[in-house]
Amino acid sequence: MENMSCGGSCAAVFDVVVVGSCMTDLVSQAPRLPKAGETIHGHKFFIGYGGKGANQCIQAGRLGARTAMVCKVGKDYFGDSYILNFKNNGVSTDFVGQTDKAATGAASIIVNDQGENAIVIVAGANLLLDSEDLRAAAPPITRARVLLCQLEVRPATSLEALRMAHSSGVKTVFNPAPAVPDLDPEFYSNSDVVCCNEPEAELLTGVPVVSLEDAGKAGAVLLGRGCRSVIVTLGSEGCVMMSVQDPTPKHIAGQKVTAVDSTGAGDSFVGALAFFMAHHPTLPLEEMARRANHIAAISVKAEGTQGSYPFRKDLPQELF
């Protein structure tokens, strides 16, 4: 473990703790995505902040959750800059480690004029987050209202964090992204909610997801693996959800908006869902998903990833 200290946060109770990734986004906008071997002109370039874990943490924080991030960045310009970004967004950085053994994670993103994207990630320091870091962060992980994990850090690290939280009675949300086939079954048994998109659901279950009915079939397979609830997100079509208590798939319609940039919309949904689970635990999951849909739909109307995430003050107050 490098440069990670409690800083007074060991005694704190956070609404949402995220064990996951940070990536520096290197974004190019172009009329279309290039074909293999092709060079095309783009019309804009910018550097932003991304990584599924950090994105979800920032969105939860912007809605009013007290948040902490457990992650690892490099001892480099991008790492220093990312820590400042967390602080500027009110996220506790006491469990953000810095290492000189790898560079801060980076994502090369191309966005076309329809708002579609293609992304290559180089995980870097994210893959060095380990058991020692989790032990240092055990107090917030085991006392949070909600823990979020994904698969942009080592899967073993995510699973250990889910186990720690689940065994302590913390609500756990697992976003299996990027998805890998043959996941350890314990990922499901230690997750209260598994939330994934269509291609992830297909990769995890082998069920091709091209319709609402398919999403329900894939969700049923995931539910059968031991989690309490499943949400399959469907982009502009909203999501399909089901639970152990009510295994009949329910479709929650999405909001129709003109997409400018869909990058990070799924993370906006997951971060918003975690906020509602922490702040409104008695709401039905279906209603939480409906509200999270609304927030994610707003995020696609602006450029960038975290830069497009709405703040509570800019949203209809009936959502809260």
XYZ file of C-alpha atoms in Angstrom:
320
model
C 0.000 0.000 0.000
C 1.373 3.415 -0.942
C 0.384 6.809 0.431
C -2.973 5.799 1.899
C -3.958 6.995 5.356
C -7.094 7.314 7.407
C -6.953 11.088 7.762
C -9.835 11.014 10.248
C -12.150 9.116 7.891
C -11.774 5.760 9.660
C -14.477 6.729 12.143
C -16.715 8.290 9.479
C -19.826 6.611 8.128
C -20.308 7.208 4.416
C -23.496 6.877 2.409
C -21.698 5.408 -0.604
C -18.222 3.852 -0.700
C -16.822 2.872 -4.095
C -13.993 0.375 -4.499
C -12.983 0.794 -8.100
C -11.187 2.558 -10.886
C -10.130 6.046 -11.946
C -9.169 6.746 -15.531
C -8.006 9.883 -17.243
C -10.212 10.257 -20.332
C -8.489 11.347 -23.550
C -11.480 12.227 -25.715
C -11.572 12.850 -29.472
C -14.770 13.897 -31.222
C -15.142 12.935 -34.878
C -17.978 12.685 -37.414
C -17.802 8.881 -37.235
C -15.732 6.107 -35.686
C -12.695 5.188 -37.857
C -12.452 1.787 -39.514
C -9.454 -0.484 -38.887
C -6.309 1.073 -40.377
C -8.057 4.364 -41.139
C -7.058 7.880 -40.053
C -9.819 10.488 -39.955
C -10.021 14.136 -38.875
C -11.713 14.923 -35.600
C -13.073 18.317 -34.647
C -12.431 18.495 -30.874
C -10.121 16.994 -28.233
C -10.289 17.284 -24.452
C -9.000 15.569 -21.320
C -11.565 14.543 -18.723
C -12.005 12.368 -15.658
C -13.449 8.868 -15.936
C -13.184 5.283 -14.791
C -16.350 3.424 -13.855
C -15.711 3.518 -10.117
C -14.886 7.206 -9.919
C -17.762 8.116 -12.248
C -20.277 6.323 -10.067
C -18.822 7.910 -6.936
C -18.941 11.435 -8.402
C -22.562 11.053 -9.561
C -23.678 9.790 -6.134
C -21.845 12.706 -4.520
C -23.400 15.309 -6.820
C -26.839 14.094 -5.741
C -25.955 14.649 -2.078
C -24.443 11.364 -0.883
C -21.473 11.457 1.478
C -18.929 9.523 -0.577
C -15.488 7.913 -0.259
C -13.364 6.413 -3.016
C -11.030 3.436 -2.505
C -8.698 3.351 -5.508
C -5.119 3.684 -6.730
C -3.556 6.251 -9.052
C 0.005 6.847 -10.224
C 2.490 9.305 -8.737
C 2.168 11.422 -11.858
C 0.447 14.518 -13.183
C -2.792 12.642 -13.967
C -2.834 11.073 -10.483
C -2.344 14.400 -8.684
C -4.969 15.962 -10.912
C -7.444 13.166 -10.193
C -7.078 13.521 -6.420
C -7.830 17.231 -6.785
C -10.889 16.349 -8.901
C -12.208 14.133 -6.104
C -11.676 16.886 -3.540
C -13.420 19.417 -5.781
C -16.408 17.054 -5.900
C -16.552 16.504 -2.140
C -15.306 12.894 -2.282
C -13.129 11.675 0.597
C -9.631 10.896 -0.728
C -8.257 9.337 2.464
C -8.324 5.911 0.773
C -6.930 6.985 -2.586
C -3.428 5.484 -2.838
C -0.633 6.731 -5.083
C 1.996 4.378 -6.484
C 5.225 4.858 -8.435
C 4.955 1.321 -9.840
C 2.408 2.176 -12.566
C 0.838 5.138 -14.326
C -2.635 6.449 -13.592
C -5.209 4.544 -15.656
C -6.149 6.081 -19.000
C -9.006 5.709 -21.469
C -8.810 6.695 -25.131
C -12.347 7.606 -26.234
C -13.687 8.429 -29.690
C -17.196 9.934 -29.845
C -19.103 10.256 -33.125
C -21.717 12.848 -34.103
C -24.516 10.521 -32.960
C -23.062 10.410 -29.443
C -21.869 6.795 -29.821
C -18.405 5.900 -28.550
C -15.520 3.438 -28.820
C -13.165 3.145 -25.846
C -9.766 1.535 -25.128
C -8.725 1.464 -21.474
C -5.233 0.941 -20.022
C -5.842 0.130 -16.372
C -2.350 0.976 -15.036
C -2.341 1.702 -11.296
C -5.924 0.441 -10.960
C -4.620 -3.136 -11.149
C -2.381 -2.556 -8.104
C -5.305 -1.953 -5.724
C -5.030 -4.954 -3.382
C -5.988 -6.638 -0.108
C -3.690 -4.408 1.916
C -5.504 -1.332 0.596
C -8.864 -2.918 1.460
C -7.710 -3.687 4.994
C -6.745 -0.030 5.434
C -10.183 0.985 4.156
C -12.091 -1.660 6.171
C -13.835 0.841 8.504
C -15.638 2.775 5.751
C -16.247 -0.351 3.626
C -17.903 -2.253 6.480
C -19.919 0.722 7.806
C -21.157 2.281 4.559
C -24.827 2.376 3.661
C -23.999 1.182 0.140
C -20.843 -0.297 -1.430
C -20.267 -0.156 -5.196
C -17.843 -2.380 -7.141
C -17.057 -2.970 -10.825
C -14.439 -4.948 -12.805
C -11.921 -2.270 -13.851
C -9.710 -3.242 -10.903
C -8.568 -6.834 -10.301
C -11.683 -9.017 -9.936
C -10.250 -10.583 -6.758
C -10.064 -7.102 -5.186
C -13.675 -6.308 -6.098
C -14.875 -9.658 -4.752
C -12.997 -9.193 -1.474
C -14.594 -5.761 -1.014
C -18.073 -7.157 -1.755
C -17.500 -9.960 0.782
C -16.326 -7.491 3.451
C -19.353 -5.254 2.989
C -21.962 -8.010 2.556
C -20.824 -9.873 5.668
C -21.170 -6.594 7.617
C -24.755 -6.003 6.484
C -23.868 -3.248 3.999
C -26.027 -3.058 0.850
C -23.874 -4.080 -2.115
C -24.202 -3.090 -5.774
C -22.089 -4.916 -8.345
C -21.662 -3.522 -11.850
C -19.891 -6.345 -13.774
C -18.193 -4.050 -16.272
C -16.177 -4.667 -18.321
C -17.888 -8.064 -18.229
C -15.943 -11.313 -18.226
C -17.423 -14.787 -18.745
C -17.023 -17.366 -15.957
C -17.173 -14.933 -13.052
C -16.690 -16.430 -9.588
C -20.231 -17.339 -8.358
C -19.489 -15.493 -5.103
C -19.833 -12.188 -6.968
C -23.551 -12.901 -7.183
C -24.095 -14.282 -3.678
C -22.384 -11.209 -2.183
C -24.405 -8.697 -4.259
C -27.771 -7.228 -3.331
C -28.091 -5.666 -6.784
C -26.318 -6.710 -9.996
C -26.602 -3.955 -12.613
C -25.296 -4.453 -16.153
C -26.052 -3.346 -19.716
C -27.151 -5.482 -22.689
C -23.736 -6.632 -24.011
C -22.539 -7.315 -20.459
C -25.672 -9.357 -19.700
C -25.127 -11.318 -22.918
C -21.472 -12.033 -22.134
C -22.283 -13.136 -18.582
C -25.227 -15.374 -19.485
C -24.813 -16.406 -23.127
C -28.345 -15.077 -23.805
C -28.349 -12.678 -26.808
C -30.070 -9.470 -25.635
C -31.839 -7.680 -28.492
C -35.296 -7.180 -26.946
C -37.019 -6.502 -23.618
C -37.951 -10.178 -23.421
C -34.287 -11.162 -23.917
C -33.240 -8.788 -21.129
C -35.729 -10.533 -18.832
C -34.339 -13.950 -19.791
C -30.741 -12.833 -19.131
C -31.828 -11.235 -15.855
C -33.442 -14.506 -14.755
C -30.173 -16.360 -15.380
C -28.255 -13.806 -13.273
C -30.892 -13.915 -10.516
C -30.543 -17.686 -10.433
C -26.867 -17.277 -9.563
C -27.668 -15.879 -6.132
C -28.020 -12.089 -6.139
C -31.115 -10.416 -4.642
C -32.014 -8.188 -7.604
C -30.936 -7.663 -11.216
C -31.170 -4.555 -13.370
C -30.323 -4.769 -17.094
C -29.936 -1.264 -18.516
C -31.053 -0.692 -22.108
C -29.773 2.795 -22.952
C -32.580 5.023 -24.225
C -35.069 2.161 -23.697
C -34.627 2.398 -19.913
C -34.077 -0.858 -18.034
C -35.537 -4.207 -17.066
C -35.440 -5.269 -13.420
C -36.388 -8.298 -11.373
C -35.806 -9.562 -7.836
C -35.994 -12.686 -5.710
C -39.200 -11.296 -4.152
C -40.706 -10.571 -7.587
C -38.951 -12.521 -10.362
C -41.325 -11.250 -13.079
C -39.297 -8.868 -15.311
C -40.473 -5.252 -15.136
C -39.644 -2.722 -17.840
C -38.951 0.820 -16.644
C -39.157 3.043 -19.717
C -36.352 5.498 -20.445
C -36.701 9.182 -21.170
C -36.483 10.200 -24.805
C -33.706 12.787 -25.135
C -31.357 13.898 -27.901
C -28.024 12.290 -27.050
C -24.916 14.455 -27.409
C -22.490 12.039 -25.698
C -23.507 8.753 -24.092
C -20.088 8.179 -22.451
C -20.574 7.383 -18.764
C -24.388 7.280 -18.849
C -24.426 3.786 -17.353
C -22.186 4.987 -14.524
C -24.505 7.938 -13.915
C -27.368 5.435 -13.550
C -25.440 3.217 -11.095
C -24.237 6.194 -9.022
C -27.782 7.589 -8.853
C -29.146 4.164 -7.891
C -26.618 3.954 -5.030
C -27.645 7.430 -3.860
C -31.314 6.420 -3.672
C -30.462 3.131 -1.931
C -28.511 5.100 0.697
C -30.871 8.063 1.144
C -34.280 6.490 0.406
C -33.860 2.824 1.416
C -37.614 2.251 1.774
C -38.378 3.214 -1.860
C -39.166 0.211 -4.084
C -36.155 -0.655 -6.264
C -38.388 -0.092 -9.304
C -38.909 3.555 -8.284
C -35.196 4.006 -7.555
C -34.441 2.720 -11.068
C -37.026 5.073 -12.599
C -35.396 8.070 -10.893
C -31.884 6.879 -11.796
C -33.060 6.586 -15.439
C -34.151 10.220 -15.344
C -30.754 11.368 -14.032
C -28.758 9.270 -16.531
C -30.894 10.643 -19.399
C -29.886 14.181 -18.431
C -26.187 13.187 -18.463
C -26.238 12.236 -22.174
C -27.388 15.738 -23.151
C -23.928 17.211 -22.452
C -20.365 16.410 -23.541
C -17.894 14.528 -21.411
C -18.293 11.959 -18.674
C -18.270 13.402 -15.148
C -18.615 16.893 -16.618
C -22.077 15.924 -17.867
C -23.313 14.579 -14.515
C -26.088 16.708 -12.992
C -26.040 18.181 -9.497
C -29.015 17.864 -7.156
C -29.720 21.610 -7.393
C -30.151 21.333 -11.175
C -32.709 18.499 -11.024
C -36.482 18.427 -10.356
C -36.783 18.319 -6.592
C -39.555 15.714 -6.731
C -36.802 13.212 -7.544
C -35.591 13.596 -3.961
